[in-house]
């Protein structure tokens, strides 16, 4: 089998940020890298799961909701995937910045965190999710649309 494109990114030099991973027709896949790979610091499953519920809920309800195809966690627990359609790079960055500001400040019941709605609803960590959202929000502050590309 051929090695898929995302494995061709050199994970030894990756910095935190937002990177365009793939373009499939009009669908863009973005890598939201919240942790540097293989540095011993990863999202916990509870924090990541909570971020997933909050991020997906916010993104789909945002002004950009029609352009959001998918939000989901990376299995390596270093970030998230975001698939969009019809959004400019600047709109994607705005969406991500607003999403993480929302998550950083979130209080209350986690959307979808019930036995009926989720496959592991007890595995939630809102405090951890808020800490991770806050840390990544600082990374996002330093980004601009032109930086959202992997180095060739
Ligand atoms: Zn869930």
PDB file of C-alpha atoms and ligand atoms in Angstrom:
ATOM      1  CA  UNK A   1       0.000   0.000   0.000  1.00  0.00           C
ATOM      2  CA  UNK A   2       1.143   3.532  -0.621  1.00  0.00           C
ATOM      3  CA  UNK A   3       2.017   5.746   2.292  1.00  0.00           C
ATOM      4  CA  UNK A   4      -0.792   8.284   2.699  1.00  0.00           C
ATOM      5  CA  UNK A   5      -0.050  11.976   2.333  1.00  0.00           C
ATOM      6  CA  UNK A   6      -0.312  12.901   5.998  1.00  0.00           C
ATOM      7  CA  UNK A   7       2.451  10.430   6.890  1.00  0.00           C
ATOM      8  CA  UNK A   8       4.767  12.242   4.462  1.00  0.00           C
ATOM      9  CA  UNK A   9       4.844  15.334   6.693  1.00  0.00           C
ATOM     10  CA  UNK A  10       8.063  15.297   8.730  1.00  0.00           C
ATOM     11  CA  UNK A  11       6.735  14.954  12.266  1.00  0.00           C
ATOM     12  CA  UNK A  12      10.160  15.588  13.829  1.00  0.00           C
ATOM     13  CA  UNK A  13      10.098  19.298  13.004  1.00  0.00           C
ATOM     14  CA  UNK A  14       6.408  20.180  13.259  1.00  0.00           C
ATOM     15  CA  UNK A  15       5.409  23.202  15.268  1.00  0.00           C
ATOM     16  CA  UNK A  16       2.017  23.911  16.747  1.00  0.00           C
ATOM     17  CA  UNK A  17      -0.321  25.674  14.364  1.00  0.00           C
ATOM     18  CA  UNK A  18      -2.926  25.163  11.655  1.00  0.00           C
ATOM     19  CA  UNK A  19      -1.903  23.474   8.418  1.00  0.00           C
ATOM     20  CA  UNK A  20      -3.693  22.648   5.187  1.00  0.00           C
ATOM     21  CA  UNK A  21      -3.307  18.889   4.897  1.00  0.00           C
ATOM     22  CA  UNK A  22      -5.273  17.936   1.790  1.00  0.00           C
ATOM     23  CA  UNK A  23      -7.522  19.294  -0.898  1.00  0.00           C
ATOM     24  CA  UNK A  24     -10.070  16.868  -2.309  1.00  0.00           C
ATOM     25  CA  UNK A  25     -12.156  18.708  -4.848  1.00  0.00           C
ATOM     26  CA  UNK A  26     -13.629  21.628  -2.933  1.00  0.00           C
ATOM     27  CA  UNK A  27     -13.061  20.051   0.492  1.00  0.00           C
ATOM     28  CA  UNK A  28     -10.060  21.218   2.496  1.00  0.00           C
ATOM     29  CA  UNK A  29      -8.638  19.165   5.354  1.00  0.00           C
ATOM     30  CA  UNK A  30      -6.908  21.197   8.055  1.00  0.00           C
ATOM     31  CA  UNK A  31      -4.546  19.808  10.682  1.00  0.00           C
ATOM     32  CA  UNK A  32      -4.950  21.662  13.959  1.00  0.00           C
ATOM     33  CA  UNK A  33      -1.711  20.811  15.699  1.00  0.00           C
ATOM     34  CA  UNK A  34      -2.077  21.568  19.381  1.00  0.00           C
ATOM     35  CA  UNK A  35       1.002  19.643  20.526  1.00  0.00           C
ATOM     36  CA  UNK A  36       4.452  19.129  19.080  1.00  0.00           C
ATOM     37  CA  UNK A  37       4.692  15.487  18.014  1.00  0.00           C
ATOM     38  CA  UNK A  38       6.464  12.944  20.196  1.00  0.00           C
ATOM     39  CA  UNK A  39       7.488  15.407  22.901  1.00  0.00           C
ATOM     40  CA  UNK A  40       5.752  13.587  25.749  1.00  0.00           C
ATOM     41  CA  UNK A  41       2.880  16.057  26.048  1.00  0.00           C
ATOM     42  CA  UNK A  42      -0.463  14.898  24.650  1.00  0.00           C
ATOM     43  CA  UNK A  43      -4.109  15.672  25.030  1.00  0.00           C
ATOM     44  CA  UNK A  44      -5.750  13.401  27.588  1.00  0.00           C
ATOM     45  CA  UNK A  45      -8.670  11.448  26.228  1.00  0.00           C
ATOM     46  CA  UNK A  46     -11.086  13.271  28.523  1.00  0.00           C
ATOM     47  CA  UNK A  47      -9.907  16.715  27.479  1.00  0.00           C
ATOM     48  CA  UNK A  48      -9.790  15.751  23.820  1.00  0.00           C
ATOM     49  CA  UNK A  49     -13.251  14.208  23.956  1.00  0.00           C
ATOM     50  CA  UNK A  50     -14.655  17.314  25.615  1.00  0.00           C
ATOM     51  CA  UNK A  51     -12.986  19.552  23.037  1.00  0.00           C
ATOM     52  CA  UNK A  52     -14.497  17.395  20.296  1.00  0.00           C
ATOM     53  CA  UNK A  53     -18.028  17.852  21.600  1.00  0.00           C
ATOM     54  CA  UNK A  54     -17.594  21.592  22.132  1.00  0.00           C
ATOM     55  CA  UNK A  55     -15.687  22.266  18.911  1.00  0.00           C
ATOM     56  CA  UNK A  56     -18.132  20.382  16.696  1.00  0.00           C
ATOM     57  CA  UNK A  57     -21.122  21.999  18.366  1.00  0.00           C
ATOM     58  CA  UNK A  58     -19.693  25.502  18.116  1.00  0.00           C
ATOM     59  CA  UNK A  59     -18.361  25.183  14.572  1.00  0.00           C
ATOM     60  CA  UNK A  60     -21.616  23.830  13.177  1.00  0.00           C
ATOM     61  CA  UNK A  61     -23.624  26.543  14.885  1.00  0.00           C
ATOM     62  CA  UNK A  62     -21.281  29.350  13.881  1.00  0.00           C
ATOM     63  CA  UNK A  63     -21.639  31.754  10.978  1.00  0.00           C
ATOM     64  CA  UNK A  64     -19.418  29.298   9.055  1.00  0.00           C
ATOM     65  CA  UNK A  65     -21.509  26.243   9.907  1.00  0.00           C
ATOM     66  CA  UNK A  66     -22.566  25.566   6.325  1.00  0.00           C
ATOM     67  CA  UNK A  67     -18.897  25.244   5.396  1.00  0.00           C
ATOM     68  CA  UNK A  68     -18.002  22.797   8.157  1.00  0.00           C
ATOM     69  CA  UNK A  69     -17.868  19.212   6.904  1.00  0.00           C
ATOM     70  CA  UNK A  70     -16.236  17.464   9.847  1.00  0.00           C
ATOM     71  CA  UNK A  71     -14.475  18.046  13.156  1.00  0.00           C
ATOM     72  CA  UNK A  72     -12.620  15.222  14.860  1.00  0.00           C
ATOM     73  CA  UNK A  73      -9.607  14.339  16.992  1.00  0.00           C
ATOM     74  CA  UNK A  74      -6.295  12.933  15.816  1.00  0.00           C
ATOM     75  CA  UNK A  75      -5.750   9.446  17.141  1.00  0.00           C
ATOM     76  CA  UNK A  76      -2.246  10.429  18.276  1.00  0.00           C
ATOM     77  CA  UNK A  77      -3.894  12.953  20.652  1.00  0.00           C
ATOM     78  CA  UNK A  78      -1.877  15.912  19.384  1.00  0.00           C
ATOM     79  CA  UNK A  79      -4.681  17.834  17.692  1.00  0.00           C
ATOM     80  CA  UNK A  80      -7.783  17.883  15.549  1.00  0.00           C
ATOM     81  CA  UNK A  81      -8.883  17.591  11.957  1.00  0.00           C
ATOM     82  CA  UNK A  82     -11.226  20.144  10.474  1.00  0.00           C
ATOM     83  CA  UNK A  83     -12.749  19.633   7.036  1.00  0.00           C
ATOM     84  CA  UNK A  84     -14.251  22.665   5.338  1.00  0.00           C
ATOM     85  CA  UNK A  85     -15.857  23.565   2.054  1.00  0.00           C
ATOM     86  CA  UNK A  86     -16.245  26.992   0.506  1.00  0.00           C
ATOM     87  CA  UNK A  87     -14.385  28.898   3.216  1.00  0.00           C
ATOM     88  CA  UNK A  88     -11.372  31.115   2.604  1.00  0.00           C
ATOM     89  CA  UNK A  89      -8.194  30.582   4.605  1.00  0.00           C
ATOM     90  CA  UNK A  90      -8.997  33.729   6.588  1.00  0.00           C
ATOM     91  CA  UNK A  91     -12.499  32.469   7.345  1.00  0.00           C
ATOM     92  CA  UNK A  92     -11.096  29.121   8.487  1.00  0.00           C
ATOM     93  CA  UNK A  93      -8.669  30.872  10.824  1.00  0.00           C
ATOM     94  CA  UNK A  94     -11.471  33.078  12.145  1.00  0.00           C
ATOM     95  CA  UNK A  95     -13.628  30.004  12.725  1.00  0.00           C
ATOM     96  CA  UNK A  96     -10.846  28.206  14.590  1.00  0.00           C
ATOM     97  CA  UNK A  97      -9.945  31.254  16.686  1.00  0.00           C
ATOM     98  CA  UNK A  98     -13.582  31.811  17.652  1.00  0.00           C
ATOM     99  CA  UNK A  99     -14.055  28.097  18.392  1.00  0.00           C
ATOM    100  CA  UNK A 100     -11.107  27.977  20.777  1.00  0.00           C
ATOM    101  CA  UNK A 101     -12.110  31.230  22.459  1.00  0.00           C
ATOM    102  CA  UNK A 102     -15.546  29.667  22.984  1.00  0.00           C
ATOM    103  CA  UNK A 103     -14.036  26.496  24.427  1.00  0.00           C
ATOM    104  CA  UNK A 104     -11.589  28.374  26.631  1.00  0.00           C
ATOM    105  CA  UNK A 105     -14.492  30.253  28.244  1.00  0.00           C
ATOM    106  CA  UNK A 106     -17.086  27.476  28.229  1.00  0.00           C
ATOM    107  CA  UNK A 107     -19.066  26.779  31.384  1.00  0.00           C
ATOM    108  CA  UNK A 108     -22.039  24.531  31.873  1.00  0.00           C
ATOM    109  CA  UNK A 109     -23.217  21.206  30.537  1.00  0.00           C
ATOM    110  CA  UNK A 110     -21.098  19.691  27.760  1.00  0.00           C
ATOM    111  CA  UNK A 111     -23.296  19.255  24.671  1.00  0.00           C
ATOM    112  CA  UNK A 112     -24.018  15.654  23.791  1.00  0.00           C
ATOM    113  CA  UNK A 113     -22.469  14.258  26.962  1.00  0.00           C
ATOM    114  CA  UNK A 114     -25.179  11.781  27.831  1.00  0.00           C
ATOM    115  CA  UNK A 115     -25.555   8.046  27.588  1.00  0.00           C
ATOM    116  CA  UNK A 116     -28.092   8.430  24.791  1.00  0.00           C
ATOM    117  CA  UNK A 117     -25.945  10.810  22.692  1.00  0.00           C
ATOM    118  CA  UNK A 118     -22.357   9.591  23.096  1.00  0.00           C
ATOM    119  CA  UNK A 119     -20.389   6.354  23.155  1.00  0.00           C
ATOM    120  CA  UNK A 120     -18.309   7.160  26.253  1.00  0.00           C
ATOM    121  CA  UNK A 121     -20.040  10.076  27.900  1.00  0.00           C
ATOM    122  CA  UNK A 122     -18.265   9.691  31.253  1.00  0.00           C
ATOM    123  CA  UNK A 123     -14.871  10.296  29.634  1.00  0.00           C
ATOM    124  CA  UNK A 124     -15.073  14.075  29.833  1.00  0.00           C
ATOM    125  CA  UNK A 125     -12.728  16.648  31.406  1.00  0.00           C
ATOM    126  CA  UNK A 126     -14.012  20.178  31.035  1.00  0.00           C
ATOM    127  CA  UNK A 127     -11.291  21.785  33.154  1.00  0.00           C
ATOM    128  CA  UNK A 128      -8.623  20.022  31.116  1.00  0.00           C
ATOM    129  CA  UNK A 129     -10.314  20.961  27.870  1.00  0.00           C
ATOM    130  CA  UNK A 130     -10.413  24.605  28.880  1.00  0.00           C
ATOM    131  CA  UNK A 131      -6.710  24.572  29.741  1.00  0.00           C
ATOM    132  CA  UNK A 132      -5.847  23.015  26.382  1.00  0.00           C
ATOM    133  CA  UNK A 133      -8.120  25.436  24.532  1.00  0.00           C
ATOM    134  CA  UNK A 134      -6.480  28.378  26.288  1.00  0.00           C
ATOM    135  CA  UNK A 135      -2.988  27.163  25.422  1.00  0.00           C
ATOM    136  CA  UNK A 136      -3.867  26.665  21.768  1.00  0.00           C
ATOM    137  CA  UNK A 137      -5.716  29.982  21.596  1.00  0.00           C
ATOM    138  CA  UNK A 138      -2.377  31.673  22.337  1.00  0.00           C
ATOM    139  CA  UNK A 139      -0.826  29.806  19.393  1.00  0.00           C
ATOM    140  CA  UNK A 140      -3.700  30.893  17.158  1.00  0.00           C
ATOM    141  CA  UNK A 141      -3.169  34.539  18.084  1.00  0.00           C
ATOM    142  CA  UNK A 142       0.184  34.414  16.336  1.00  0.00           C
ATOM    143  CA  UNK A 143      -1.160  32.899  13.130  1.00  0.00           C
ATOM    144  CA  UNK A 144      -2.115  34.482   9.844  1.00  0.00           C
ATOM    145  CA  UNK A 145      -3.711  32.798   6.821  1.00  0.00           C
ATOM    146  CA  UNK A 146      -0.404  32.772   4.932  1.00  0.00           C
ATOM    147  CA  UNK A 147       1.209  30.610   7.629  1.00  0.00           C
ATOM    148  CA  UNK A 148      -1.359  27.820   7.381  1.00  0.00           C
ATOM    149  CA  UNK A 149       0.754  25.645   5.079  1.00  0.00           C
ATOM    150  CA  UNK A 150       3.300  22.893   5.653  1.00  0.00           C
ATOM    151  CA  UNK A 151       6.770  23.767   4.461  1.00  0.00           C
ATOM    152  CA  UNK A 152       7.362  22.191   1.087  1.00  0.00           C
TER     153      UNK A 152
HETATM  154 ZN1  LIG B   1     -18.667  11.690  22.723  1.00  0.00          ZN
END
